[in-house]
Amino acid sequence: MSPVGSDVASRIAQRSLAKRRADYAGEVRRLLDAALELMRAGGTASRPRVADIVAAAGLSNEAFYRHFPSKDALVAAILEDGSERLRDYVAHQMGKEPTPEGKVRSWVAGVLSQAAGDVAATTRAVLWNAGGVTGPAPSGPPSVTGLLAVLLREPFAALGSPDPAFDAALAAHATVGTLADHLWGRSVPAPSDVDRITACCLRIVKA
C-alpha cells in the first residue's frame, strides 16, 4: 500500500483542527456566559473568582487558562462581546429608518437604551468588574465608543459633514459619556434626553 498522500493527510488534519476549534469555541462560550451570569447576580457587591466561573461553566481550571491568561482577560472578552452585540443591535435599529436624521435619532435611542431595565444592571455589573482591567493596547479591539462611532459616519456624510469620522467620534464620546452618567447614577434617560442629544449630534454635523 502506498504512503498516505499529503492531500489526504491535510484533510484529516483539517478535520481534527475543525473539531478542536468547535470544542474550544464551546468552552469559551460557556466561560463567557457563566461569568456574565455570576456578574449579573453579584451586581456591584462582589466579583466572581476564577474558581466560581469554572464551577458554573462545568469546566476545569485547565480549560479556563487554555483560553484566558487571567480573569482580567476574560472580563475584557466579555466587554468586547457586549460591545459588538450593542453595535449590532444599534445598527439593526438604524436600518429601519429611511432618513439620515432618523438614523441618528435611532442611534442615540439605541445607545441610551442600555441605561434602562435589566440591561442597565448587567452593563453596570460588567463595567464594575472591569474596574481593575487595564485599557486595551493600541493594537487591541476597538472600544464600544469606536464601534458605535463607525455607525454614524454614513448618516453624518449624508447630512453634509465635511469630516464624518471626526464628527462621529465626537458625537459617540459625548453620548457614551452621557450613558455612563445614567448607568452610575442609576437613572433612566427620558425621551426628551434622546431628543436633546439627537439635536446636539445634528448640530455637530452642521457646525
JSON list of C-alpha atoms in Angstrom, two decimals:
[
{"chain": "A", "resi": 1, "resn": "MET", "atom": "CA", "xyz": [0.00, 0.00, 0.00]},
{"chain": "A", "resi": 2, "resn": "SER", "atom": "CA", "xyz": [1.42, 3.36, -0.96]},
{"chain": "A", "resi": 3, "resn": "PRO", "atom": "CA", "xyz": [2.01, 6.08, 1.66]},
{"chain": "A", "resi": 4, "resn": "VAL", "atom": "CA", "xyz": [-0.90, 8.34, 2.50]},
{"chain": "A", "resi": 5, "resn": "GLY", "atom": "CA", "xyz": [-0.92, 11.31, 0.15]},
{"chain": "A", "resi": 6, "resn": "SER", "atom": "CA", "xyz": [-0.23, 14.76, 1.52]},
{"chain": "A", "resi": 7, "resn": "ASP", "atom": "CA", "xyz": [-3.69, 15.93, 0.42]},
{"chain": "A", "resi": 8, "resn": "VAL", "atom": "CA", "xyz": [-5.39, 13.16, 2.44]},
{"chain": "A", "resi": 9, "resn": "ALA", "atom": "CA", "xyz": [-3.20, 13.86, 5.46]},
{"chain": "A", "resi": 10, "resn": "SER", "atom": "CA", "xyz": [-4.02, 17.54, 5.16]},
{"chain": "A", "resi": 11, "resn": "ARG", "atom": "CA", "xyz": [-7.77, 16.87, 5.05]},
{"chain": "A", "resi": 12, "resn": "ILE", "atom": "CA", "xyz": [-7.61, 14.62, 8.10]},
{"chain": "A", "resi": 13, "resn": "ALA", "atom": "CA", "xyz": [-5.58, 17.23, 9.97]},
{"chain": "A", "resi": 14, "resn": "GLN", "atom": "CA", "xyz": [-8.06, 19.94, 8.98]},
{"chain": "A", "resi": 15, "resn": "ARG", "atom": "CA", "xyz": [-10.99, 17.85, 10.24]},
{"chain": "A", "resi": 16, "resn": "SER", "atom": "CA", "xyz": [-9.21, 17.30, 13.55]},
{"chain": "A", "resi": 17, "resn": "LEU", "atom": "CA", "xyz": [-8.44, 21.00, 13.84]},
{"chain": "A", "resi": 18, "resn": "ALA", "atom": "CA", "xyz": [-12.02, 21.95, 12.96]},
{"chain": "A", "resi": 19, "resn": "LYS", "atom": "CA", "xyz": [-13.37, 19.69, 15.70]},
{"chain": "A", "resi": 20, "resn": "ARG", "atom": "CA", "xyz": [-10.90, 21.10, 18.20]},
{"chain": "A", "resi": 21, "resn": "ARG", "atom": "CA", "xyz": [-11.83, 24.67, 17.20]},
{"chain": "A", "resi": 22, "resn": "ALA", "atom": "CA", "xyz": [-15.52, 23.87, 17.67]},
{"chain": "A", "resi": 23, "resn": "ASP", "atom": "CA", "xyz": [-14.83, 22.29, 21.07]},
{"chain": "A", "resi": 24, "resn": "TYR", "atom": "CA", "xyz": [-12.72, 25.25, 22.15]},
{"chain": "A", "resi": 25, "resn": "ALA", "atom": "CA", "xyz": [-15.30, 27.76, 20.92]},
{"chain": "A", "resi": 26, "resn": "GLY", "atom": "CA", "xyz": [-17.89, 25.93, 23.00]},
{"chain": "A", "resi": 27, "resn": "GLU", "atom": "CA", "xyz": [-15.67, 26.14, 26.07]},
{"chain": "A", "resi": 28, "resn": "VAL", "atom": "CA", "xyz": [-15.10, 29.85, 25.59]},
{"chain": "A", "resi": 29, "resn": "ARG", "atom": "CA", "xyz": [-18.83, 30.48, 25.18]},
{"chain": "A", "resi": 30, "resn": "ARG", "atom": "CA", "xyz": [-19.58, 28.55, 28.38]},
{"chain": "A", "resi": 31, "resn": "LEU", "atom": "CA", "xyz": [-16.97, 30.53, 30.30]},
{"chain": "A", "resi": 32, "resn": "LEU", "atom": "CA", "xyz": [-18.24, 33.86, 28.98]},
{"chain": "A", "resi": 33, "resn": "ASP", "atom": "CA", "xyz": [-21.87, 33.00, 29.72]},
{"chain": "A", "resi": 34, "resn": "ALA", "atom": "CA", "xyz": [-21.09, 31.67, 33.20]},
{"chain": "A", "resi": 35, "resn": "ALA", "atom": "CA", "xyz": [-19.01, 34.72, 34.10]},
{"chain": "A", "resi": 36, "resn": "LEU", "atom": "CA", "xyz": [-21.66, 37.10, 32.82]},
{"chain": "A", "resi": 37, "resn": "GLU", "atom": "CA", "xyz": [-24.39, 35.36, 34.82]},
{"chain": "A", "resi": 38, "resn": "LEU", "atom": "CA", "xyz": [-22.27, 35.49, 38.00]},
{"chain": "A", "resi": 39, "resn": "MET", "atom": "CA", "xyz": [-21.53, 39.17, 37.44]},
{"chain": "A", "resi": 40, "resn": "ARG", "atom": "CA", "xyz": [-25.22, 39.85, 36.88]},
{"chain": "A", "resi": 41, "resn": "ALA", "atom": "CA", "xyz": [-26.10, 38.04, 40.11]},
{"chain": "A", "resi": 42, "resn": "GLY", "atom": "CA", "xyz": [-23.36, 39.76, 42.13]},
{"chain": "A", "resi": 43, "resn": "GLY", "atom": "CA", "xyz": [-24.01, 43.22, 40.73]},
{"chain": "A", "resi": 44, "resn": "THR", "atom": "CA", "xyz": [-21.62, 45.75, 42.20]},
{"chain": "A", "resi": 45, "resn": "ALA", "atom": "CA", "xyz": [-21.33, 43.92, 45.51]},
{"chain": "A", "resi": 46, "resn": "SER", "atom": "CA", "xyz": [-18.96, 41.06, 44.70]},
{"chain": "A", "resi": 47, "resn": "ARG", "atom": "CA", "xyz": [-16.62, 39.92, 41.95]},
{"chain": "A", "resi": 48, "resn": "PRO", "atom": "CA", "xyz": [-16.66, 36.24, 40.90]},
{"chain": "A", "resi": 49, "resn": "ARG", "atom": "CA", "xyz": [-13.42, 34.28, 41.27]},
{"chain": "A", "resi": 50, "resn": "VAL", "atom": "CA", "xyz": [-11.96, 32.05, 38.59]},
{"chain": "A", "resi": 51, "resn": "ALA", "atom": "CA", "xyz": [-13.00, 29.07, 40.75]},
{"chain": "A", "resi": 52, "resn": "ASP", "atom": "CA", "xyz": [-16.59, 30.33, 40.75]},
{"chain": "A", "resi": 53, "resn": "ILE", "atom": "CA", "xyz": [-16.59, 30.81, 36.98]},
{"chain": "A", "resi": 54, "resn": "VAL", "atom": "CA", "xyz": [-15.21, 27.37, 36.07]},
{"chain": "A", "resi": 55, "resn": "ALA", "atom": "CA", "xyz": [-17.59, 25.69, 38.52]},
{"chain": "A", "resi": 56, "resn": "ALA", "atom": "CA", "xyz": [-20.58, 27.49, 36.99]},
{"chain": "A", "resi": 57, "resn": "ALA", "atom": "CA", "xyz": [-19.37, 26.62, 33.48]},
{"chain": "A", "resi": 58, "resn": "GLY", "atom": "CA", "xyz": [-18.76, 22.97, 34.40]},
{"chain": "A", "resi": 59, "resn": "LEU", "atom": "CA", "xyz": [-15.16, 23.21, 33.25]},
{"chain": "A", "resi": 60, "resn": "SER", "atom": "CA", "xyz": [-11.71, 22.94, 34.79]},
{"chain": "A", "resi": 61, "resn": "ASN", "atom": "CA", "xyz": [-9.05, 25.50, 35.65]},
{"chain": "A", "resi": 62, "resn": "GLU", "atom": "CA", "xyz": [-7.02, 23.99, 32.82]},
{"chain": "A", "resi": 63, "resn": "ALA", "atom": "CA", "xyz": [-9.81, 24.81, 30.36]},
{"chain": "A", "resi": 64, "resn": "PHE", "atom": "CA", "xyz": [-10.03, 28.37, 31.69]},
{"chain": "A", "resi": 65, "resn": "TYR", "atom": "CA", "xyz": [-6.32, 29.08, 31.34]},
{"chain": "A", "resi": 66, "resn": "ARG", "atom": "CA", "xyz": [-6.20, 27.41, 27.94]},
{"chain": "A", "resi": 67, "resn": "HIS", "atom": "CA", "xyz": [-8.25, 30.34, 26.64]},
{"chain": "A", "resi": 68, "resn": "PHE", "atom": "CA", "xyz": [-7.59, 33.20, 29.06]},
{"chain": "A", "resi": 69, "resn": "PRO", "atom": "CA", "xyz": [-4.28, 34.10, 30.74]},
{"chain": "A", "resi": 70, "resn": "SER", "atom": "CA", "xyz": [-6.14, 35.79, 33.61]},
{"chain": "A", "resi": 71, "resn": "LYS", "atom": "CA", "xyz": [-9.58, 36.75, 34.86]},
{"chain": "A", "resi": 72, "resn": "ASP", "atom": "CA", "xyz": [-8.94, 40.28, 33.57]},
{"chain": "A", "resi": 73, "resn": "ALA", "atom": "CA", "xyz": [-8.59, 38.81, 30.08]},
{"chain": "A", "resi": 74, "resn": "LEU", "atom": "CA", "xyz": [-11.97, 37.10, 30.46]},
{"chain": "A", "resi": 75, "resn": "VAL", "atom": "CA", "xyz": [-13.61, 40.33, 31.63]},
{"chain": "A", "resi": 76, "resn": "ALA", "atom": "CA", "xyz": [-12.07, 42.15, 28.66]},
{"chain": "A", "resi": 77, "resn": "ALA", "atom": "CA", "xyz": [-13.54, 39.49, 26.35]},
{"chain": "A", "resi": 78, "resn": "ILE", "atom": "CA", "xyz": [-16.97, 39.98, 27.92]},
{"chain": "A", "resi": 79, "resn": "LEU", "atom": "CA", "xyz": [-16.66, 43.72, 27.33]},
{"chain": "A", "resi": 80, "resn": "GLU", "atom": "CA", "xyz": [-15.67, 43.12, 23.71]},
{"chain": "A", "resi": 81, "resn": "ASP", "atom": "CA", "xyz": [-18.55, 40.68, 23.21]},
{"chain": "A", "resi": 82, "resn": "GLY", "atom": "CA", "xyz": [-21.04, 43.09, 24.76]},
{"chain": "A", "resi": 83, "resn": "SER", "atom": "CA", "xyz": [-19.72, 45.97, 22.67]},
{"chain": "A", "resi": 84, "resn": "GLU", "atom": "CA", "xyz": [-20.19, 44.03, 19.45]},
{"chain": "A", "resi": 85, "resn": "ARG", "atom": "CA", "xyz": [-23.70, 42.96, 20.45]},
{"chain": "A", "resi": 86, "resn": "LEU", "atom": "CA", "xyz": [-24.63, 46.57, 21.17]},
{"chain": "A", "resi": 87, "resn": "ARG", "atom": "CA", "xyz": [-23.12, 47.67, 17.85]},
{"chain": "A", "resi": 88, "resn": "ASP", "atom": "CA", "xyz": [-25.17, 45.06, 16.00]},
{"chain": "A", "resi": 89, "resn": "TYR", "atom": "CA", "xyz": [-28.38, 45.99, 17.84]},
{"chain": "A", "resi": 90, "resn": "VAL", "atom": "CA", "xyz": [-27.97, 49.71, 17.15]},
{"chain": "A", "resi": 91, "resn": "ALA", "atom": "CA", "xyz": [-27.12, 49.04, 13.50]},
{"chain": "A", "resi": 92, "resn": "HIS", "atom": "CA", "xyz": [-30.29, 46.95, 13.17]},
{"chain": "A", "resi": 93, "resn": "GLN", "atom": "CA", "xyz": [-32.40, 49.71, 14.66]},
{"chain": "A", "resi": 94, "resn": "MET", "atom": "CA", "xyz": [-30.82, 52.32, 12.40]},
{"chain": "A", "resi": 95, "resn": "GLY", "atom": "CA", "xyz": [-31.58, 50.17, 9.38]},
{"chain": "A", "resi": 96, "resn": "LYS", "atom": "CA", "xyz": [-35.29, 50.67, 9.97]},
{"chain": "A", "resi": 97, "resn": "GLU", "atom": "CA", "xyz": [-35.03, 54.42, 9.38]},
{"chain": "A", "resi": 98, "resn": "PRO", "atom": "CA", "xyz": [-35.21, 55.86, 5.83]},
{"chain": "A", "resi": 99, "resn": "THR", "atom": "CA", "xyz": [-33.62, 59.26, 6.55]},
{"chain": "A", "resi": 100, "resn": "PRO", "atom": "CA", "xyz": [-30.18, 60.18, 7.94]},
{"chain": "A", "resi": 101, "resn": "GLU", "atom": "CA", "xyz": [-31.83, 62.26, 10.68]},
{"chain": "A", "resi": 102, "resn": "GLY", "atom": "CA", "xyz": [-33.93, 59.26, 11.65]},
{"chain": "A", "resi": 103, "resn": "LYS", "atom": "CA", "xyz": [-30.85, 57.04, 11.70]},
{"chain": "A", "resi": 104, "resn": "VAL", "atom": "CA", "xyz": [-29.08, 59.46, 14.04]},
{"chain": "A", "resi": 105, "resn": "ARG", "atom": "CA", "xyz": [-32.05, 59.54, 16.42]},
{"chain": "A", "resi": 106, "resn": "SER", "atom": "CA", "xyz": [-32.31, 55.76, 16.33]},
{"chain": "A", "resi": 107, "resn": "TRP", "atom": "CA", "xyz": [-28.59, 55.54, 17.11]},
{"chain": "A", "resi": 108, "resn": "VAL", "atom": "CA", "xyz": [-28.97, 57.81, 20.14]},
{"chain": "A", "resi": 109, "resn": "ALA", "atom": "CA", "xyz": [-32.03, 55.92, 21.38]},
{"chain": "A", "resi": 110, "resn": "GLY", "atom": "CA", "xyz": [-30.26, 52.58, 20.96]},
{"chain": "A", "resi": 111, "resn": "VAL", "atom": "CA", "xyz": [-27.19, 53.69, 22.92]},
{"chain": "A", "resi": 112, "resn": "LEU", "atom": "CA", "xyz": [-29.20, 55.22, 25.76]},
{"chain": "A", "resi": 113, "resn": "SER", "atom": "CA", "xyz": [-31.44, 52.14, 25.97]},
{"chain": "A", "resi": 114, "resn": "GLN", "atom": "CA", "xyz": [-28.55, 50.45, 27.78]},
{"chain": "A", "resi": 115, "resn": "ALA", "atom": "CA", "xyz": [-29.37, 52.56, 30.85]},
{"chain": "A", "resi": 116, "resn": "ALA", "atom": "CA", "xyz": [-32.85, 51.08, 31.31]},
{"chain": "A", "resi": 117, "resn": "GLY", "atom": "CA", "xyz": [-34.15, 47.88, 32.90]},
{"chain": "A", "resi": 118, "resn": "ASP", "atom": "CA", "xyz": [-32.24, 44.64, 33.38]},
{"chain": "A", "resi": 119, "resn": "VAL", "atom": "CA", "xyz": [-29.71, 45.51, 30.69]},
{"chain": "A", "resi": 120, "resn": "ALA", "atom": "CA", "xyz": [-28.60, 48.51, 32.77]},
{"chain": "A", "resi": 121, "resn": "ALA", "atom": "CA", "xyz": [-27.94, 46.32, 35.81]},
{"chain": "A", "resi": 122, "resn": "THR", "atom": "CA", "xyz": [-25.97, 43.86, 33.70]},
{"chain": "A", "resi": 123, "resn": "THR", "atom": "CA", "xyz": [-23.94, 46.58, 31.97]},
{"chain": "A", "resi": 124, "resn": "ARG", "atom": "CA", "xyz": [-23.20, 48.25, 35.29]},
{"chain": "A", "resi": 125, "resn": "ALA", "atom": "CA", "xyz": [-22.06, 44.96, 36.82]},
{"chain": "A", "resi": 126, "resn": "VAL", "atom": "CA", "xyz": [-19.73, 44.17, 33.92]},
{"chain": "A", "resi": 127, "resn": "LEU", "atom": "CA", "xyz": [-18.21, 47.66, 33.97]},
{"chain": "A", "resi": 128, "resn": "TRP", "atom": "CA", "xyz": [-17.76, 47.43, 37.75]},
{"chain": "A", "resi": 129, "resn": "ASN", "atom": "CA", "xyz": [-15.99, 44.09, 37.37]},
{"chain": "A", "resi": 130, "resn": "ALA", "atom": "CA", "xyz": [-13.82, 45.65, 34.68]},
{"chain": "A", "resi": 131, "resn": "GLY", "atom": "CA", "xyz": [-12.72, 48.40, 37.05]},
{"chain": "A", "resi": 132, "resn": "GLY", "atom": "CA", "xyz": [-9.34, 46.75, 37.52]},
{"chain": "A", "resi": 133, "resn": "VAL", "atom": "CA", "xyz": [-8.81, 45.87, 33.87]},
{"chain": "A", "resi": 134, "resn": "THR", "atom": "CA", "xyz": [-6.17, 47.91, 32.12]},
{"chain": "A", "resi": 135, "resn": "GLY", "atom": "CA", "xyz": [-7.11, 49.57, 28.86]},
{"chain": "A", "resi": 136, "resn": "PRO", "atom": "CA", "xyz": [-6.63, 47.73, 25.58]},
{"chain": "A", "resi": 137, "resn": "ALA", "atom": "CA", "xyz": [-3.38, 48.05, 23.73]},
{"chain": "A", "resi": 138, "resn": "PRO", "atom": "CA", "xyz": [-3.35, 50.21, 20.60]},
{"chain": "A", "resi": 139, "resn": "SER", "atom": "CA", "xyz": [-3.46, 47.01, 18.52]},
{"chain": "A", "resi": 140, "resn": "GLY", "atom": "CA", "xyz": [-6.35, 45.57, 20.53]},
{"chain": "A", "resi": 141, "resn": "PRO", "atom": "CA", "xyz": [-10.05, 45.57, 19.69]},
{"chain": "A", "resi": 142, "resn": "PRO", "atom": "CA", "xyz": [-11.80, 48.92, 19.35]},
{"chain": "A", "resi": 143, "resn": "SER", "atom": "CA", "xyz": [-13.75, 50.30, 22.28]},
{"chain": "A", "resi": 144, "resn": "VAL", "atom": "CA", "xyz": [-17.53, 50.42, 22.33]},
{"chain": "A", "resi": 145, "resn": "THR", "atom": "CA", "xyz": [-17.27, 54.14, 21.58]},
{"chain": "A", "resi": 146, "resn": "GLY", "atom": "CA", "xyz": [-15.22, 53.43, 18.46]},
{"chain": "A", "resi": 147, "resn": "LEU", "atom": "CA", "xyz": [-17.57, 50.70, 17.27]},
{"chain": "A", "resi": 148, "resn": "LEU", "atom": "CA", "xyz": [-20.61, 52.93, 17.73]},
{"chain": "A", "resi": 149, "resn": "ALA", "atom": "CA", "xyz": [-18.93, 55.93, 16.10]},
{"chain": "A", "resi": 150, "resn": "VAL", "atom": "CA", "xyz": [-18.46, 53.99, 12.86]},
{"chain": "A", "resi": 151, "resn": "LEU", "atom": "CA", "xyz": [-22.24, 53.63, 12.58]},
{"chain": "A", "resi": 152, "resn": "LEU", "atom": "CA", "xyz": [-22.68, 57.40, 12.49]},
{"chain": "A", "resi": 153, "resn": "ARG", "atom": "CA", "xyz": [-20.28, 58.05, 9.63]},
{"chain": "A", "resi": 154, "resn": "GLU", "atom": "CA", "xyz": [-22.72, 57.23, 6.84]},
{"chain": "A", "resi": 155, "resn": "PRO", "atom": "CA", "xyz": [-25.66, 59.35, 8.09]},
{"chain": "A", "resi": 156, "resn": "PHE", "atom": "CA", "xyz": [-23.28, 62.18, 9.00]},
{"chain": "A", "resi": 157, "resn": "ALA", "atom": "CA", "xyz": [-21.82, 62.11, 5.48]},
{"chain": "A", "resi": 158, "resn": "ALA", "atom": "CA", "xyz": [-25.34, 62.18, 4.04]},
{"chain": "A", "resi": 159, "resn": "LEU", "atom": "CA", "xyz": [-26.08, 65.22, 6.20]},
{"chain": "A", "resi": 160, "resn": "GLY", "atom": "CA", "xyz": [-23.11, 67.08, 4.73]},
{"chain": "A", "resi": 161, "resn": "SER", "atom": "CA", "xyz": [-20.42, 66.61, 7.38]},
{"chain": "A", "resi": 162, "resn": "PRO", "atom": "CA", "xyz": [-17.02, 67.65, 5.97]},
{"chain": "A", "resi": 163, "resn": "ASP", "atom": "CA", "xyz": [-15.31, 65.08, 8.24]},
{"chain": "A", "resi": 164, "resn": "PRO", "atom": "CA", "xyz": [-17.77, 62.29, 9.14]},
{"chain": "A", "resi": 165, "resn": "ALA", "atom": "CA", "xyz": [-15.21, 60.21, 11.05]},
{"chain": "A", "resi": 166, "resn": "PHE", "atom": "CA", "xyz": [-14.20, 63.09, 13.32]},
{"chain": "A", "resi": 167, "resn": "ASP", "atom": "CA", "xyz": [-17.76, 64.27, 13.89]},
{"chain": "A", "resi": 168, "resn": "ALA", "atom": "CA", "xyz": [-18.97, 60.72, 14.54]},
{"chain": "A", "resi": 169, "resn": "ALA", "atom": "CA", "xyz": [-16.23, 60.14, 17.12]},
{"chain": "A", "resi": 170, "resn": "LEU", "atom": "CA", "xyz": [-17.11, 63.40, 18.86]},
{"chain": "A", "resi": 171, "resn": "ALA", "atom": "CA", "xyz": [-20.82, 62.53, 18.99]},
{"chain": "A", "resi": 172, "resn": "ALA", "atom": "CA", "xyz": [-20.09, 58.99, 20.17]},
{"chain": "A", "resi": 173, "resn": "HIS", "atom": "CA", "xyz": [-17.85, 60.14, 23.03]},
{"chain": "A", "resi": 174, "resn": "ALA", "atom": "CA", "xyz": [-20.49, 62.61, 24.20]},
{"chain": "A", "resi": 175, "resn": "THR", "atom": "CA", "xyz": [-23.33, 60.09, 24.01]},
{"chain": "A", "resi": 176, "resn": "VAL", "atom": "CA", "xyz": [-21.46, 57.19, 25.62]},
{"chain": "A", "resi": 177, "resn": "GLY", "atom": "CA", "xyz": [-20.35, 59.59, 28.36]},
{"chain": "A", "resi": 178, "resn": "THR", "atom": "CA", "xyz": [-23.98, 60.50, 28.98]},
{"chain": "A", "resi": 179, "resn": "LEU", "atom": "CA", "xyz": [-24.85, 56.80, 29.07]},
{"chain": "A", "resi": 180, "resn": "ALA", "atom": "CA", "xyz": [-22.18, 56.23, 31.72]},
{"chain": "A", "resi": 181, "resn": "ASP", "atom": "CA", "xyz": [-23.61, 59.06, 33.83]},
{"chain": "A", "resi": 182, "resn": "HIS", "atom": "CA", "xyz": [-27.05, 57.43, 33.72]},
{"chain": "A", "resi": 183, "resn": "LEU", "atom": "CA", "xyz": [-25.65, 53.98, 34.50]},
{"chain": "A", "resi": 184, "resn": "TRP", "atom": "CA", "xyz": [-23.71, 55.04, 37.58]},
{"chain": "A", "resi": 185, "resn": "GLY", "atom": "CA", "xyz": [-26.43, 57.47, 38.64]},
{"chain": "A", "resi": 186, "resn": "ARG", "atom": "CA", "xyz": [-28.99, 54.67, 38.24]},
{"chain": "A", "resi": 187, "resn": "SER", "atom": "CA", "xyz": [-31.24, 56.97, 36.25]},
{"chain": "A", "resi": 188, "resn": "VAL", "atom": "CA", "xyz": [-33.23, 56.21, 33.10]},
{"chain": "A", "resi": 189, "resn": "PRO", "atom": "CA", "xyz": [-32.97, 58.61, 30.13]},
{"chain": "A", "resi": 190, "resn": "ALA", "atom": "CA", "xyz": [-36.27, 60.24, 29.19]},
{"chain": "A", "resi": 191, "resn": "PRO", "atom": "CA", "xyz": [-37.49, 60.67, 25.60]},
{"chain": "A", "resi": 192, "resn": "SER", "atom": "CA", "xyz": [-36.58, 64.34, 25.97]},
{"chain": "A", "resi": 193, "resn": "ASP", "atom": "CA", "xyz": [-32.96, 63.28, 26.61]},
{"chain": "A", "resi": 194, "resn": "VAL", "atom": "CA", "xyz": [-32.96, 61.37, 23.33]},
{"chain": "A", "resi": 195, "resn": "ASP", "atom": "CA", "xyz": [-34.33, 64.45, 21.57]},
{"chain": "A", "resi": 196, "resn": "ARG", "atom": "CA", "xyz": [-31.72, 66.77, 23.08]},
{"chain": "A", "resi": 197, "resn": "ILE", "atom": "CA", "xyz": [-28.77, 64.51, 22.34]},
{"chain": "A", "resi": 198, "resn": "THR", "atom": "CA", "xyz": [-30.02, 63.91, 18.81]},
{"chain": "A", "resi": 199, "resn": "ALA", "atom": "CA", "xyz": [-30.25, 67.67, 18.28]},
{"chain": "A", "resi": 200, "resn": "CYS", "atom": "CA", "xyz": [-26.72, 68.03, 19.65]},
{"chain": "A", "resi": 201, "resn": "CYS", "atom": "CA", "xyz": [-25.41, 65.38, 17.24]},
{"chain": "A", "resi": 202, "resn": "LEU", "atom": "CA", "xyz": [-27.06, 67.14, 14.31]},
{"chain": "A", "resi": 203, "resn": "ARG", "atom": "CA", "xyz": [-25.53, 70.46, 15.40]},
{"chain": "A", "resi": 204, "resn": "ILE", "atom": "CA", "xyz": [-22.09, 68.83, 15.40]},
{"chain": "A", "resi": 205, "resn": "VAL", "atom": "CA", "xyz": [-22.57, 67.96, 11.73]},
{"chain": "A", "resi": 206, "resn": "LYS", "atom": "CA", "xyz": [-23.66, 71.48, 10.84]},
{"chain": "A", "resi": 207, "resn": "ALA", "atom": "CA", "xyz": [-21.07, 73.32, 12.93]}
]
